[in-house]
mmCIF file of C-alpha atoms in Angstrom:
data_model
loop_
_atom_site.group_PDB
_atom_site.id
_atom_site.type_symbol
_atom_site.label_atom_id
_atom_site.label_comp_id
_atom_site.label_asym_id
_atom_site.label_seq_id
_atom_site.Cartn_x
_atom_site.Cartn_y
_atom_site.Cartn_z
ATOM 1 C CA UNK M 1 36.588 83.881 159.359
ATOM 2 C CA UNK M 2 39.799 85.765 158.592
ATOM 3 C CA UNK M 3 39.865 89.516 157.646
ATOM 4 C CA UNK M 4 42.725 91.554 156.281
ATOM 5 C CA UNK M 5 42.309 95.383 156.470
ATOM 6 C CA UNK M 6 44.512 97.891 154.882
ATOM 7 C CA UNK M 7 44.993 101.496 155.813
ATOM 8 C CA UNK M 8 47.201 104.373 155.127
ATOM 9 C CA UNK M 9 46.513 105.169 151.512
ATOM 10 C CA UNK M 10 45.919 108.674 150.416
ATOM 11 C CA UNK M 11 46.932 111.511 147.992
ATOM 12 C CA UNK M 12 50.579 112.723 148.044
ATOM 13 C CA UNK M 13 52.897 114.735 145.901
ATOM 14 C CA UNK M 14 55.776 113.217 143.942
ATOM 15 C CA UNK M 15 58.766 112.711 146.141
ATOM 16 C CA UNK M 16 56.504 112.278 149.282
ATOM 17 C CA UNK M 17 56.055 109.203 151.581
ATOM 18 C CA UNK M 18 53.225 107.079 152.867
ATOM 19 C CA UNK M 19 53.030 104.165 155.179
ATOM 20 C CA UNK M 20 50.534 101.454 154.567
ATOM 21 C CA UNK M 21 49.390 98.986 157.247
ATOM 22 C CA UNK M 22 47.409 95.792 156.898
ATOM 23 C CA UNK M 23 46.150 93.969 159.896
ATOM 24 C CA UNK M 24 45.028 90.276 159.903
ATOM 25 C CA UNK M 25 42.303 89.281 162.366
ATOM 26 C CA UNK M 26 40.091 86.250 162.984
ATOM 27 C CA UNK M 27 40.682 82.629 163.723
ATOM 28 C CA UNK M 28 44.448 82.574 162.672
ATOM 29 C CA UNK M 29 46.725 79.711 163.757
ATOM 30 C CA UNK M 30 49.842 80.987 161.941
ATOM 31 C CA UNK M 31 50.843 83.328 159.244
ATOM 32 C CA UNK M 32 53.617 82.524 156.818
ATOM 33 C CA UNK M 33 54.456 84.966 154.088
ATOM 34 C CA UNK M 34 52.759 88.317 153.669
ATOM 35 C CA UNK M 35 52.804 90.499 150.661
ATOM 36 C CA UNK M 36 51.704 93.766 149.108
ATOM 37 C CA UNK M 37 50.317 94.017 145.654
ATOM 38 C CA UNK M 38 49.126 96.827 143.544
ATOM 39 C CA UNK M 39 46.825 97.401 140.594
ATOM 40 C CA UNK M 40 46.773 100.542 138.467
ATOM 41 C CA UNK M 41 43.778 101.435 136.492
ATOM 42 C CA UNK M 42 43.684 99.327 133.266
ATOM 43 C CA UNK M 43 46.560 97.244 134.302
ATOM 44 C CA UNK M 44 47.083 93.811 135.850
ATOM 45 C CA UNK M 45 47.755 93.342 139.599
ATOM 46 C CA UNK M 46 51.519 93.129 140.274
ATOM 47 C CA UNK M 47 53.521 91.985 143.260
ATOM 48 C CA UNK M 48 55.283 94.815 145.072
ATOM 49 C CA UNK M 49 57.004 93.141 147.966
ATOM 50 C CA UNK M 50 56.958 90.037 150.066
ATOM 51 C CA UNK M 51 58.235 89.180 153.571
ATOM 52 C CA UNK M 52 58.547 85.710 155.085
ATOM 53 C CA UNK M 53 57.742 84.766 158.580
ATOM 54 C CA UNK M 54 61.470 85.056 159.324
ATOM 55 C CA UNK M 55 61.625 88.492 157.886
ATOM 56 C CA UNK M 56 63.251 87.738 154.356
ATOM 57 C CA UNK M 57 62.007 90.339 152.038
ATOM 58 C CA UNK M 58 61.795 90.611 148.193
ATOM 59 C CA UNK M 59 60.951 93.625 146.063
ATOM 60 C CA UNK M 60 59.762 94.397 142.497
ATOM 61 C CA UNK M 61 62.589 96.163 140.640
ATOM 62 C CA UNK M 62 60.436 99.258 140.310
ATOM 63 C CA UNK M 63 60.284 99.811 144.036
ATOM 64 C CA UNK M 64 63.720 98.650 145.301
ATOM 65 C CA UNK M 65 65.455 101.203 147.299
ATOM 66 C CA UNK M 66 62.281 103.222 147.661
ATOM 67 C CA UNK M 67 59.918 100.862 149.484
ATOM 68 C CA UNK M 68 60.427 98.824 152.579
ATOM 69 C CA UNK M 69 58.088 95.945 153.684
ATOM 70 C CA UNK M 70 58.119 94.994 157.371
ATOM 71 C CA UNK M 71 55.926 92.977 159.808
ATOM 72 C CA UNK M 72 54.875 92.797 163.530
ATOM 73 C CA UNK M 73 54.116 89.205 164.162
ATOM 74 C CA UNK M 74 52.622 89.962 167.527
ATOM 75 C CA UNK M 75 50.082 92.105 165.921
ATOM 76 C CA UNK M 76 49.558 90.050 162.704
ATOM 77 C CA UNK M 77 50.350 93.143 160.731
ATOM 78 C CA UNK M 78 52.452 93.972 157.697
ATOM 79 C CA UNK M 79 53.571 97.413 156.723
ATOM 80 C CA UNK M 80 54.775 99.081 153.544
ATOM 81 C CA UNK M 81 56.854 102.225 153.925
ATOM 82 C CA UNK M 82 56.778 104.008 150.578
ATOM 83 C CA UNK M 83 59.439 106.833 150.117
ATOM 84 C CA UNK M 84 60.213 108.949 147.009
ATOM 85 C CA UNK M 85 56.804 108.175 145.516
ATOM 86 C CA UNK M 86 56.371 108.635 141.823
ATOM 87 C CA UNK M 87 53.149 109.120 139.715
ATOM 88 C CA UNK M 88 53.713 105.608 138.497
ATOM 89 C CA UNK M 89 53.206 104.300 141.890
ATOM 90 C CA UNK M 90 49.502 105.379 141.654
ATOM 91 C CA UNK M 91 47.370 102.269 142.202
ATOM 92 C CA UNK M 92 45.129 100.341 144.552
ATOM 93 C CA UNK M 93 47.364 98.594 147.036
ATOM 94 C CA UNK M 94 46.283 95.226 148.358
ATOM 95 C CA UNK M 95 47.757 93.091 151.121
ATOM 96 C CA UNK M 96 47.666 89.215 151.123
ATOM 97 C CA UNK M 97 48.664 86.650 153.578
ATOM 98 C CA UNK M 98 49.624 82.918 153.423
ATOM 99 C CA UNK M 99 48.095 81.515 156.682
ATOM 100 C CA UNK M 100 46.624 78.606 158.307
ATOM 101 C CA UNK M 101 43.281 79.075 160.090
ATOM 102 C CA UNK M 102 42.645 77.683 163.508
ATOM 103 C CA UNK M 103 40.049 75.242 162.030
ATOM 104 C CA UNK M 104 42.411 73.858 159.484
ATOM 105 C CA UNK M 105 45.147 73.523 162.146
ATOM 106 C CA UNK M 106 42.703 71.516 164.299
ATOM 107 C CA UNK M 107 41.707 69.401 161.468
ATOM 108 C CA UNK M 108 45.312 68.850 160.485
ATOM 109 C CA UNK M 109 44.598 69.032 156.646
ATOM 110 C CA UNK M 110 47.759 71.178 155.899
ATOM 111 C CA UNK M 111 45.605 73.638 154.067
ATOM 112 C CA UNK M 112 46.947 77.134 153.607
ATOM 113 C CA UNK M 113 44.551 80.101 152.874
ATOM 114 C CA UNK M 114 45.350 83.302 151.059
ATOM 115 C CA UNK M 115 42.816 85.974 152.072
ATOM 116 C CA UNK M 116 43.191 89.436 150.522
ATOM 117 C CA UNK M 117 42.324 92.873 151.874
ATOM 118 C CA UNK M 118 39.841 95.196 150.300
ATOM 119 C CA UNK M 119 42.674 97.586 148.972
ATOM 120 C CA UNK M 120 43.614 101.153 149.659
ATOM 121 C CA UNK M 121 44.071 103.870 147.084
ATOM 122 C CA UNK M 122 47.426 105.503 146.631
ATOM 123 C CA UNK M 123 47.546 108.491 144.300
ATOM 124 C CA UNK M 124 50.811 110.265 143.569
ATOM 125 C CA UNK M 125 50.428 113.769 141.863
ATOM 126 C CA UNK M 126 53.167 115.157 139.652
#
């Protein structure tokens, strides 16, 4: 069983900052890419940022220059530093991880799983 737990959401004024964290736990053999997504009310879930196991990052155009994704492989944790927040950033933020469970590694089936966190609300007031 693998679990991803996000934290760090909240209410902030426009121009402010928040730092989200997402910790993966359970029977994990290895984690490849990790990512942050968000879903605003009435809209589809969208990709915000990704980071590979080697630290290569990619960002949605809407957050480039304002958000920074990072990870601590020793802690199986991914972070999202969000600066200069705008009301349009209001959404539920989810983390996801492409990983191999211990069971799948032992079986040797090459299966990669993608569990999701439960989401954390970020609200930016104008």
